[in-house]
Amino acid sequence: MTTFELLKKVCESYGPSGREAEVSKTIEKLVKPLGYKCTTDALGNLICHKEGKGTRLMFAAHMDSLGLIATYFEDGGQIRFGAVGGLYPYRLLAAPVRFANGAVGTVEKDGDVDFKDLTIEKLYIDLGVSSKEEAMKLVKVGDIAVYDSPIKECKGNMAMGAYLDDRAGCVAQILAMQMIEKTDNDLWFVFSTQEEVGLRGSKVATFAIDPDYMLACDVTHSDDMPKAPHVGSCKAGCGAAVKVMDRSVICHPQVVEKLVGLAKDNGIKYALDVIKAGGTDAGAAQLSLDGVPAGGVSMCCRYTHSPNEMVSISDVEDCARLMAAFAQAEF
Ligand SMILES: [Zn+2]
């Protein structure tokens, strides 16, 4: 399977925060043949372990996505919803969405609301029905819709669609697992849950694994837009973005140094990454147990949390190469 085909398969699986079973099953099928022991914990984390006597290394990429959770039904069948994770109201306008049972619809705003006053509360999901009764046959309170934007291949070696944050990270981990040849290190690859609602899955996984080092693989800001506010330091196509800092973590200097050294030694394209907004699973891991030296490798993502995110396919592969090198390194 090509990297693009993997991205398509993993990104298009249903899996909003707290409801990751389907995407977890998709990933488990892909990694099972690689000889890992796969278990699922109480929070739904998919934990893949290959035993070794060496350094205990934990990798985490979150498999949960943002979602729209049904809260209220209007008489006309329109569904009001709350945010699961960081939804921006303007990104939701006209977004195609689907529920777990396959019911599809679009998001619109109330007719009397000005764009500048847009909030989640002024939006609704239209499933194409005309009454509350019809809508309630399809969806109940607490059901979660996700963006229904298939992954496409753009020019410029870019994948476009929903939830490259962070299924691209999941794919990078799968590729890394495929690339690893020989090591004594004790390897733990976690496909974590509930990252988008507060880095919850990786926290409990870190307690279970008790790693010597932890790496999060996630997306980062792509600082390549016109009139960009320069809140980040990397851009799409830069290779593996080696995290130095985000809002959740100041990466352990030894981990940053190790990653940079491995990138140089193995000829892997990389850049140093500082972002002023957003967090990753590394933030939760470093504060678990009595503290864990943590870091991250990331792919730059344009239009994060929109239905049409963009990530460079070669960046996904560079992140995989760097994680595979880290997995096989001596510490
Ligand atoms: Zn993410």
mmCIF file with all atom_site columns, N, CA and C and ligand atoms in Angstrom, residues 62 165-166 195-196 218-219, ligand 1:
data_model
loop_
_atom_site.group_PDB
_atom_site.id
_atom_site.type_symbol
_atom_site.label_atom_id
_atom_site.label_alt_id
_atom_site.label_comp_id
_atom_site.label_asym_id
_atom_site.label_entity_id
_atom_site.label_seq_id
_atom_site.pdbx_PDB_ins_code
_atom_site.Cartn_x
_atom_site.Cartn_y
_atom_site.Cartn_z
_atom_site.occupancy
_atom_site.B_iso_or_equiv
_atom_site.pdbx_formal_charge
_atom_site.auth_seq_id
_atom_site.auth_comp_id
_atom_site.auth_asym_id
_atom_site.auth_atom_id
_atom_site.pdbx_PDB_model_num
ATOM   1  N  N  . HIS A 1 62  ? -2.195 10.423 17.929 1.00 0.00 ? 62  HIS A N  1
ATOM   2  C  CA . HIS A 1 62  ? -3.600 10.290 18.340 1.00 0.00 ? 62  HIS A CA 1
ATOM   3  C  C  . HIS A 1 62  ? -4.492 9.923  17.160 1.00 0.00 ? 62  HIS A C  1
ATOM   4  N  N  . ASP A 1 165 ? -4.846 15.565 10.759 1.00 0.00 ? 165 ASP A N  1
ATOM   5  C  CA . ASP A 1 165 ? -4.568 15.750 12.193 1.00 0.00 ? 165 ASP A CA 1
ATOM   6  C  C  . ASP A 1 165 ? -5.438 14.748 12.953 1.00 0.00 ? 165 ASP A C  1
ATOM   7  N  N  . ASP A 1 166 ? -4.960 13.655 13.435 1.00 0.00 ? 166 ASP A N  1
ATOM   8  C  CA . ASP A 1 166 ? -3.577 13.257 13.381 1.00 0.00 ? 166 ASP A CA 1
ATOM   9  C  C  . ASP A 1 166 ? -3.455 11.867 12.767 1.00 0.00 ? 166 ASP A C  1
ATOM   10 N  N  . GLU A 1 195 ? -7.112 12.888 22.417 1.00 0.00 ? 195 GLU A N  1
ATOM   11 C  CA . GLU A 1 195 ? -6.096 13.955 22.432 1.00 0.00 ? 195 GLU A CA 1
ATOM   12 C  C  . GLU A 1 195 ? -6.749 15.308 22.239 1.00 0.00 ? 195 GLU A C  1
ATOM   13 N  N  . GLU A 1 196 ? -7.728 15.335 21.316 1.00 0.00 ? 196 GLU A N  1
ATOM   14 C  CA . GLU A 1 196 ? -8.353 16.617 20.939 1.00 0.00 ? 196 GLU A CA 1
ATOM   15 C  C  . GLU A 1 196 ? -9.148 17.242 22.089 1.00 0.00 ? 196 GLU A C  1
ATOM   16 N  N  . ASP A 1 218 ? 2.628  14.143 15.631 1.00 0.00 ? 218 ASP A N  1
ATOM   17 C  CA . ASP A 1 218 ? 1.381  14.880 15.397 1.00 0.00 ? 218 ASP A CA 1
ATOM   18 C  C  . ASP A 1 218 ? 1.623  15.897 14.288 1.00 0.00 ? 218 ASP A C  1
ATOM   19 N  N  . VAL A 1 219 ? 0.598  16.648 13.944 1.00 0.00 ? 219 VAL A N  1
ATOM   20 C  CA . VAL A 1 219 ? 0.787  17.721 12.973 1.00 0.00 ? 219 VAL A CA 1
ATOM   21 C  C  . VAL A 1 219 ? 1.198  18.991 13.704 1.00 0.00 ? 219 VAL A C  1
HETATM 22 ZN ZN . ZN  B 2 .   ? -3.323 16.607 16.570 1.00 0.00 ? 1   ZN  B ZN 1
#
